[in-house]
Coordinates of C-alpha atoms and ligand atoms in Angstrom, one line a residue:
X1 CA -28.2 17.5 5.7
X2 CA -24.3 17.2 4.9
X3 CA -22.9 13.8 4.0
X4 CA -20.0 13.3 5.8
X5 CA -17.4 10.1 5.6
X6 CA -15.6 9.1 8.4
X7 CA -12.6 7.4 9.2
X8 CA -11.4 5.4 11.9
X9 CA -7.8 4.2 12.5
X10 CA -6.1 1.4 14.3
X11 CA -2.8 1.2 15.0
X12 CA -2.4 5.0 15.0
X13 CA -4.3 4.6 18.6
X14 CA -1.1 3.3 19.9
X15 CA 1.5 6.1 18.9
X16 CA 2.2 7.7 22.0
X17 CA 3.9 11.4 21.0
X18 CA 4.1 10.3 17.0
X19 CA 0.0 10.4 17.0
X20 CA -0.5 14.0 16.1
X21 CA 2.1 13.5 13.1
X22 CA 0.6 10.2 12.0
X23 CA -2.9 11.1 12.1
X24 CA -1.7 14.6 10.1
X25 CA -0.2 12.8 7.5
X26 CA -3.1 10.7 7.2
X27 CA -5.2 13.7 6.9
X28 CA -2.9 14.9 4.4
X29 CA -2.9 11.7 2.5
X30 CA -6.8 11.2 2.4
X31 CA -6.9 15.2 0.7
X32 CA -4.3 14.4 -1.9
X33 CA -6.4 10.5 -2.4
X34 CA -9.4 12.2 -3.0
X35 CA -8.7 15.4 -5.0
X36 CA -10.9 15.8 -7.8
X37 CA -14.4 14.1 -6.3
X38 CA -16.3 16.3 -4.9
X39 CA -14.7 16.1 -1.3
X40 CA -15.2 19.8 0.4
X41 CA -13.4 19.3 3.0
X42 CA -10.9 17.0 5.3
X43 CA -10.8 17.9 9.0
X44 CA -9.5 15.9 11.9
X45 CA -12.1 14.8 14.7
X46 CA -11.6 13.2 18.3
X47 CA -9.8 10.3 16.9
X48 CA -11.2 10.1 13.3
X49 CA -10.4 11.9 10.3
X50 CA -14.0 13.5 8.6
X51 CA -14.3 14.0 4.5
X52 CA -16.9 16.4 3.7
X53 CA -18.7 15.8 0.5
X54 CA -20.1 18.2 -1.8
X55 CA -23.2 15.5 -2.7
X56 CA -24.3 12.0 -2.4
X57 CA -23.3 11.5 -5.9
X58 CA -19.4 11.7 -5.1
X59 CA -19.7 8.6 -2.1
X60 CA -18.8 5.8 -4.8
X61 CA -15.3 7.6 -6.3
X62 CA -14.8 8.8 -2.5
X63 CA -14.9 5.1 -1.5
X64 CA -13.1 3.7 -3.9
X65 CA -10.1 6.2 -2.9
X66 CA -10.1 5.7 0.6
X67 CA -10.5 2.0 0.3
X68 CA -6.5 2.4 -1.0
X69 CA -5.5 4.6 1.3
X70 CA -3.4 2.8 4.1
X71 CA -3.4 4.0 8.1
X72 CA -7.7 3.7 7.4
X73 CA -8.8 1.1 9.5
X74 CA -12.7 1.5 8.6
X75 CA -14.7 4.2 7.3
X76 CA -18.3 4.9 7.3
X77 CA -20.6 7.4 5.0
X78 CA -22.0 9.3 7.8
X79 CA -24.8 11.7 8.5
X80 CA -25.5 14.4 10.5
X81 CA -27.8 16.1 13.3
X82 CA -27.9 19.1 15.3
X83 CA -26.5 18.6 19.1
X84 CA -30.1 17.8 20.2
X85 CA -31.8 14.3 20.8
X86 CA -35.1 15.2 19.2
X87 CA -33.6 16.2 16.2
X88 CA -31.1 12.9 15.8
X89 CA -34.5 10.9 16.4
X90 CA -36.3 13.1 13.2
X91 CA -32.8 12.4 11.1
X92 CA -33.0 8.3 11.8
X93 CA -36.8 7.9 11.3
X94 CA -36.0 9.4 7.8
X95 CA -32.1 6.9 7.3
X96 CA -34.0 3.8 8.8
X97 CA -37.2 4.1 6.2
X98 CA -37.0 1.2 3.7
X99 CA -33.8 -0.3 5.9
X100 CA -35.0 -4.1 6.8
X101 CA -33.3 -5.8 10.2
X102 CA -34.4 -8.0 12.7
X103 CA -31.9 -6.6 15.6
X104 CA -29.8 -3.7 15.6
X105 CA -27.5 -1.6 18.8
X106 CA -26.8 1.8 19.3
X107 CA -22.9 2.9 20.0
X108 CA -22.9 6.4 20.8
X109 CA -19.7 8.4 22.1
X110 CA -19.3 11.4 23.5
X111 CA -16.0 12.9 21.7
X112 CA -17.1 16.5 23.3
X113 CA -18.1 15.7 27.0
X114 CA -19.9 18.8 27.5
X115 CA -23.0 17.3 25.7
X116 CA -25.2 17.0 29.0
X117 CA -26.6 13.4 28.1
X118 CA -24.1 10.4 29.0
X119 CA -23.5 7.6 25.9
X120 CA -25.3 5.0 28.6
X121 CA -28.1 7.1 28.6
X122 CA -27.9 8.0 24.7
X123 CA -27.6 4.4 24.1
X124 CA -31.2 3.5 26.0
X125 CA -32.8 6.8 24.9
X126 CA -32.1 6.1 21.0
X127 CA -32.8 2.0 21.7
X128 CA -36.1 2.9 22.7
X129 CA -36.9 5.1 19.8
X130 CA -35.3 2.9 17.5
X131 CA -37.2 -0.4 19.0
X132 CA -40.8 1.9 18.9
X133 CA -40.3 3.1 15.2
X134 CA -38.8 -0.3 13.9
X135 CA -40.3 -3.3 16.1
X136 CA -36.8 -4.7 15.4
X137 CA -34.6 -6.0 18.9
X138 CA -31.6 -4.9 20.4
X139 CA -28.6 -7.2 20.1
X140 CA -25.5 -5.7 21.9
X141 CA -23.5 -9.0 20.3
X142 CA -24.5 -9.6 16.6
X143 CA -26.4 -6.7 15.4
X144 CA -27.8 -6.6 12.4
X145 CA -27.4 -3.2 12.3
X146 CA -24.9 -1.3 14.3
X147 CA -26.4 3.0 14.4
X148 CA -23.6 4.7 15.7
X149 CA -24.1 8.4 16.9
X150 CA -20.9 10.4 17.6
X151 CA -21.7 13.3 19.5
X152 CA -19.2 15.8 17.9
X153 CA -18.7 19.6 19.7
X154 CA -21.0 21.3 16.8
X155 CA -23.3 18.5 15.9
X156 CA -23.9 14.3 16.1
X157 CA -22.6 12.0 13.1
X158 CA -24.6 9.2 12.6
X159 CA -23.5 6.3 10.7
X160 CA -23.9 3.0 9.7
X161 CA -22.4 0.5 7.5
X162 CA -18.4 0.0 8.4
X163 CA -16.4 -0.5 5.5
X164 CA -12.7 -2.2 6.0
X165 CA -9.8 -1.0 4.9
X166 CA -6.1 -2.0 4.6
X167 CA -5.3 -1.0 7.8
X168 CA -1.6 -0.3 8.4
X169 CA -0.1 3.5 8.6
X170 CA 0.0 6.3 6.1
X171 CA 2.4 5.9 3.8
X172 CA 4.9 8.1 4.0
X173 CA 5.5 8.0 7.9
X174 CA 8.3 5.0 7.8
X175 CA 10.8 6.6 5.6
X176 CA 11.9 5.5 2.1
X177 CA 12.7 2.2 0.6
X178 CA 13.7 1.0 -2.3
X179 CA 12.2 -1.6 -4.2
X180 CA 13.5 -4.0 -7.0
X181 CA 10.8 -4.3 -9.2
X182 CA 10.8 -7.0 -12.0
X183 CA 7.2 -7.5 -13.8
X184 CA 6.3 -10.5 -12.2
X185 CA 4.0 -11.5 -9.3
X186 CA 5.6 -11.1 -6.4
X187 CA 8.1 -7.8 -6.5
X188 CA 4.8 -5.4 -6.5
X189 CA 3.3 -7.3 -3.8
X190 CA 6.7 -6.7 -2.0
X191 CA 6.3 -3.6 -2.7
X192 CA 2.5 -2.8 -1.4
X193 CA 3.4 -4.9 1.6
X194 CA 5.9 -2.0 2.7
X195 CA 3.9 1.3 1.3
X196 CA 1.2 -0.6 4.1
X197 CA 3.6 -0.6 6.8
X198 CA 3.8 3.6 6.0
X199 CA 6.7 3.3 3.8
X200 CA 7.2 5.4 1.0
X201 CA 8.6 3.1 -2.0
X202 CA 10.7 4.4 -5.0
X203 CA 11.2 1.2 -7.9
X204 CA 14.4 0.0 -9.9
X205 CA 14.3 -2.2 -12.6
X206 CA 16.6 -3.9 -14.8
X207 CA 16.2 -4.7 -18.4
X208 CA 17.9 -6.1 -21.3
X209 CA 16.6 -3.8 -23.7
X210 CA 17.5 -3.5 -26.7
X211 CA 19.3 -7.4 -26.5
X212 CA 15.5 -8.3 -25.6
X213 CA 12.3 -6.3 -26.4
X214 CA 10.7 -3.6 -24.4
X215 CA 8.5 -5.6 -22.9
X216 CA 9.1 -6.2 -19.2
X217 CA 9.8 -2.3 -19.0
X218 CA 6.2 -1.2 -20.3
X219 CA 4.7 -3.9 -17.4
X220 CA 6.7 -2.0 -14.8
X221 CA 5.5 1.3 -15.9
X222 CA 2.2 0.2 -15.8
X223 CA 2.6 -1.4 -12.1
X224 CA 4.4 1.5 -11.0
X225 CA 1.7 3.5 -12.4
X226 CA -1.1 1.7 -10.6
X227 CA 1.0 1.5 -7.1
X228 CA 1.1 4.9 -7.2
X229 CA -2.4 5.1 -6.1
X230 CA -1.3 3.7 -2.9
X231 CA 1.1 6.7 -2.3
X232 CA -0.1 9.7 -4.9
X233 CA 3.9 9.7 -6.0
X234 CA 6.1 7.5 -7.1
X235 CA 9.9 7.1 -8.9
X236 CA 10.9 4.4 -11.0
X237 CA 14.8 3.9 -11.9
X238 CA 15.2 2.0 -15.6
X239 CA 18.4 0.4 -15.2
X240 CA 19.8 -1.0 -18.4
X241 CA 21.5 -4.6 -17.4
X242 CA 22.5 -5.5 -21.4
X243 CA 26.6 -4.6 -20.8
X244 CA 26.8 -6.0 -17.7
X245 CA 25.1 -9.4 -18.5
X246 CA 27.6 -9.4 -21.6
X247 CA 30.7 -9.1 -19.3
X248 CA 29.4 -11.9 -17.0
X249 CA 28.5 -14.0 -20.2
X250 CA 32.6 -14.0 -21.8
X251 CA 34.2 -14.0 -18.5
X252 CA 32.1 -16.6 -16.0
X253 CA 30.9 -20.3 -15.9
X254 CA 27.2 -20.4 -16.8
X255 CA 26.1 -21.8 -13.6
X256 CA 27.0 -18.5 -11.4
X257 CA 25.3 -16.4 -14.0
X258 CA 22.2 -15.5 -11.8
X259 CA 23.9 -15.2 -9.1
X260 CA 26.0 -12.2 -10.8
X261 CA 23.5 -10.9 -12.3
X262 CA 21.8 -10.6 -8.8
X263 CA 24.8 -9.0 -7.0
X264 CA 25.4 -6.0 -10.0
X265 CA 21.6 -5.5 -9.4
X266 CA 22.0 -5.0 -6.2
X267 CA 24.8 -3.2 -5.7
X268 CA 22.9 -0.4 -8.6
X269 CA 20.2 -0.6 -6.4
X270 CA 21.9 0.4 -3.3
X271 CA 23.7 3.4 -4.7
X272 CA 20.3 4.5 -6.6
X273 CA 19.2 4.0 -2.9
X274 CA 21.8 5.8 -1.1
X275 CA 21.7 8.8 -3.5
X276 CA 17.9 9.6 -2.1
X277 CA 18.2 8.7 1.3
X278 CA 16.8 6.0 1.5
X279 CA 17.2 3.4 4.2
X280 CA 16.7 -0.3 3.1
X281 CA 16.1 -2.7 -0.1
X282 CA 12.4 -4.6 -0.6
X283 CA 12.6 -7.7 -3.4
X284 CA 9.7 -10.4 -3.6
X285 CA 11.9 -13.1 -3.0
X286 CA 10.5 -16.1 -1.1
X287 CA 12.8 -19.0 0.4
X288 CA 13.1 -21.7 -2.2
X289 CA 10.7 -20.5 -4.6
X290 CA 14.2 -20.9 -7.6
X291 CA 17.3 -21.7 -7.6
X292 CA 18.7 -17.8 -7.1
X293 CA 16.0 -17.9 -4.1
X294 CA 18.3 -20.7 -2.0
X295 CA 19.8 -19.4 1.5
X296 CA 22.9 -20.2 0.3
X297 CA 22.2 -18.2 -3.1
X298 CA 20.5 -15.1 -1.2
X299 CA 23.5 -15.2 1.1
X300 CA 26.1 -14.3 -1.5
X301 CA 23.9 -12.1 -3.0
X302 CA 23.3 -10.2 -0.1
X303 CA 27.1 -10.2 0.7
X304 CA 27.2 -6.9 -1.5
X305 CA 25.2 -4.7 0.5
X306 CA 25.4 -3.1 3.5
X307 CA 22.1 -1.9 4.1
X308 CA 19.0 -4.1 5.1
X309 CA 17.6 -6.1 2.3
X310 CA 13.8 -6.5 3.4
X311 CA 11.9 -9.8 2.0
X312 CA 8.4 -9.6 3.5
X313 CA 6.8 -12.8 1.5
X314 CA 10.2 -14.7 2.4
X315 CA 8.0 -17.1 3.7
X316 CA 4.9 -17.2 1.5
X317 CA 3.8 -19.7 -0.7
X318 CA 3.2 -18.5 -4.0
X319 CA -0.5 -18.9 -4.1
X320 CA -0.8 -17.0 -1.1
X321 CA 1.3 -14.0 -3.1
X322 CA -1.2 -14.5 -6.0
X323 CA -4.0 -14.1 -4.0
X324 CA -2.7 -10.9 -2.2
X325 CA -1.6 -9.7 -5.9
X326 CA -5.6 -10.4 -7.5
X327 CA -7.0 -8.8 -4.1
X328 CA -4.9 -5.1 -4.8
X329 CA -5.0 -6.0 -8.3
X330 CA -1.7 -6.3 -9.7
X331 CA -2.2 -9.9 -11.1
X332 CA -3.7 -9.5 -14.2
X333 CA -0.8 -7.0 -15.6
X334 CA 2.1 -9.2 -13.7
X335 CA 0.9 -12.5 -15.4
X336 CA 1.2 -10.6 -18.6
X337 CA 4.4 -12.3 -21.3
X338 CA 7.5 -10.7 -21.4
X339 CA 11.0 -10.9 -21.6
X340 CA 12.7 -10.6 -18.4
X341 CA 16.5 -9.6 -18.3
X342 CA 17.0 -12.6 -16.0
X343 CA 15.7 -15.0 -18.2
X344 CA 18.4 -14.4 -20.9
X345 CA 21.0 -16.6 -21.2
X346 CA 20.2 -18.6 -18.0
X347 CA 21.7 -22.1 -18.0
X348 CA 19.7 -25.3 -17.4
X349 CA 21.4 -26.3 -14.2
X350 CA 22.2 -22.2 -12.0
X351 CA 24.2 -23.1 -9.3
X352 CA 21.8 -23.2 -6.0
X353 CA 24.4 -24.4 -3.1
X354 CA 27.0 -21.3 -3.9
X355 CA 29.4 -20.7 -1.0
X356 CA 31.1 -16.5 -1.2
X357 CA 34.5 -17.6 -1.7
X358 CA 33.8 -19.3 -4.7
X359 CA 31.9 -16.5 -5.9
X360 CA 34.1 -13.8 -4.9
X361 CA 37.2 -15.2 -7.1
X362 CA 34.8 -15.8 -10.2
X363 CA 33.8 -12.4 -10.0
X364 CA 37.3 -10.9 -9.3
X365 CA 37.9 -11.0 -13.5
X366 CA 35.0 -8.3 -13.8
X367 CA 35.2 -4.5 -13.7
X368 CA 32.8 -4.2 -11.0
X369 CA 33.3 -0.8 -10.4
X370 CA 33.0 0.2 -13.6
X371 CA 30.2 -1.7 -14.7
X372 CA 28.2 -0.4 -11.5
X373 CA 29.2 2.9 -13.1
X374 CA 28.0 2.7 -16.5
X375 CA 24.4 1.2 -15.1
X376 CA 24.0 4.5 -12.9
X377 CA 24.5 6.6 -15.9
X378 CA 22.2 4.9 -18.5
X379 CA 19.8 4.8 -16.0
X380 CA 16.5 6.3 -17.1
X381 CA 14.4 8.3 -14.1
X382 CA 10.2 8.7 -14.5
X383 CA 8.2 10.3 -12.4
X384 CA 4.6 9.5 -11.7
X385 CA 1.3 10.7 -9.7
X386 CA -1.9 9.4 -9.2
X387 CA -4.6 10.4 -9.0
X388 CA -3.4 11.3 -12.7
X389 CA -5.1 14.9 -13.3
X390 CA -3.3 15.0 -17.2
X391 CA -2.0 12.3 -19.4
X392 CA 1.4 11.6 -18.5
X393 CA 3.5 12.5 -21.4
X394 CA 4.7 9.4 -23.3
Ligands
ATP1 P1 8.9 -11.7 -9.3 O1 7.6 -12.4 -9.5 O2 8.9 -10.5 -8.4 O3 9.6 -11.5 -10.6 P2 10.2 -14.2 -9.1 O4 9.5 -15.2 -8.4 O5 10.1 -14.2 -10.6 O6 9.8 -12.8 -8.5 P3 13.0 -13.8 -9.4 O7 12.9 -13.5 -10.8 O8 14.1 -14.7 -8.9 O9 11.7 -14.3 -8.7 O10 13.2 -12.4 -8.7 C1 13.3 -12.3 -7.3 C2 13.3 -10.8 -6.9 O11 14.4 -10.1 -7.5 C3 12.1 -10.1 -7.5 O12 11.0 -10.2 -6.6 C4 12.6 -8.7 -7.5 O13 12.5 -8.0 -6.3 C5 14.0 -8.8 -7.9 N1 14.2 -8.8 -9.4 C6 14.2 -9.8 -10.2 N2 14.3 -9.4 -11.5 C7 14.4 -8.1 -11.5 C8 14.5 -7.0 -12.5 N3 14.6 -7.3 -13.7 N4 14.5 -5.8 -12.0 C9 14.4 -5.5 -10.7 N5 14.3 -6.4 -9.8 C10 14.3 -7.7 -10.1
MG2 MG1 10.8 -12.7 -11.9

């Protein structure tokens, strides 16, 4: 008897002429996930994408994989009968040994509709046989145990226990964006938010190094490294921040420090953007959380760009980011100490109520053009994959 998994999408459903594409890519996406575990085989069914596994023994790494992999709405370990009632009934007397519950339903489909017997009439067939061999009831509501039998063309899956996933659509469907990614909390759950909304997410980060240690750049490898299980691929941009921030040091008041800081960053992150195509920004700023974080403050920052500058936890409070960043399991690396380029030299009192005028003639006294210049061509590229097959050279 094969061990199958199977797995059933949401939003993919409602696609229209984009559902053959979407539900390709998410084929493709579960094959490069589980690569190296003993899957067989991935195959598209009626509706559901099927992994074939070599043994029983591979079901834990294989669930662990597709757990990460976003467009997977639920997924079941699944086995499997011959097109024939008799024989699904000689499969499930063997699955429901040693299984305890008190009520359970049948959900059969009919994905090939030449199978002869109607799901109604599966659904009262197997009910009976399930009621006879179990003495447990049937609960169409609250199961205890939902059996579900998809009849398939060559044979009938049956399945049990629904696992939930992320939900959302396979990453690479939405395009590229490009993500500021600092070390702390929020910018990788930024991040993650898009890669679930199908997005494929390459990372710039600014450092100080070598005014400040290495520190915050290590943590971003590492994050990058672990988001990349989420898309198989990833870039990260190293953007060295130390001449600019010495510029804005001799030749601006203190107070608007941030905010320059903020608008070189972003205008190196739009070019970096721009040079691969890709379409909008993603930072984990959240209204009000500090002082560079004010409308006023993310308005004159965002006066540099001319592409969209996407804030998805814009309005989340920061427990509710830590508890998204513990749950995909970012948290314990992001809380990690380091020295951020954005902590050096900040004044006590940053300007918060900054109006673009203001800002525009303090910042006329800096080579901007320049400056943007000499980032992009210090700026260090690494590539990384996951799963990781070889240790990635240091
Ligand atoms: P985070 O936890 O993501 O660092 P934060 O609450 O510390 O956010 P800020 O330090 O003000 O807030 O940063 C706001 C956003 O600006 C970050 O979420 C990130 O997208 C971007 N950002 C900040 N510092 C850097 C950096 N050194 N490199 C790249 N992006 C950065
Ligand atoms: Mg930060």
């Amino acid at each position: 008897m094969k061990t199958y998994v199977i797995v059933k999408t949401h939003e993919l459903a409602l696609k229209g002429n984009n559902r053959p594409w979407f539900m390709r890519r998410l084929v493709n996406n579960l094959r490069v996930a589980t690569k190296g575990t003993g899957v067989e085989r991935v195959w598209q069914g009626h509706m559901m994408v099927g992994l074939t596994l070599s043994d029983e023994d591979a079901w834990p790494e294989v669930r662990d994989r597709v757990q990460d992999c976003f467009g997977v709405a639920k997924f079941f370990k699944s086995y499997t009968a011959p097109p024939d009632l008799d024989e699904v009934r000689a499969v499930l007397s063997v699955l429901l040994e040693g299984r305890s519950f008190n009520s359970f339903r049948i959900t059969a489909n009919r994905a090939d509709k030449r199978f002869p017997v109607k799901s109604d009439q599966i659904n009262r067939d197997m009910g009976a046989y399930v009621k006879d061999l179990t003495g447990a009831r049937v609960d169409l509501t609250h199961p205890d145990l939902n059996i579900h039998l998809d009849v398939q063309s060559k044979e009938i899956l049956i399945y049990f226990d629904e696992i939930k996933g992320y939900g959302g659509l396979p990453v690479g469907v939405s395009g590229l964006v490009t993500a500021m990614l600092s070390g702390g909390i929020d910018s990788p759950v930024a991040a993650w938010q898009l890669m679930k909304r199908g997005c494929t997410v390459q990372f710039v980060h600014f450092h100080s190094y070598p005014l400040v240690d290495m520190s915050s750049i290590e943590k971003v490898v590492d994050l990058t490294q672990y988001l990349t299980k989420f898309q198989y691929g990833s870039v990260l941009h190293l953007v060295p921040l130390g001449d600019i921030q010495k510029q804005i040091i001799l030749s601006t008041p203190p107070a608007y420090r941030v905010i320059f800081y903020r608008r070189f960053m972003m205008r190196v992150t739009e070019e970096i953007a721009r040079r691969r195509k890709s379409k909008a920004i993603v930072t984990g700023e959240s209204c009000g959380q500090v002082a560079s974080q004010t409308l006023e403050n993310i308005a004159s920052i965002d006066a540099v760009v001319n592409m969209p500058v996407l804030r998805p936890l814009i309005g989340f409070n920061k427990e509710e980011i830590i508890d998204v960043a513990r749950a995909l399991g970012t948290y314990t690396t992001s809380i990690l100490p380091d020295q951020d380029c954005c902590s050096l030299f900040v004044p006590k009192h940053p300007e918060t109520r900054s109006d673009l005028e203001t800002v525009l003639k303090l910042e006329s006294v800096l080579p901007v053009d320049d400056l943007v210049a000499m980032a992009l061509e210090n700026t260090e590229v690494r590539e990384f994959s996951s799963p990781v097959e070889e240790p990635l050279p240091a």
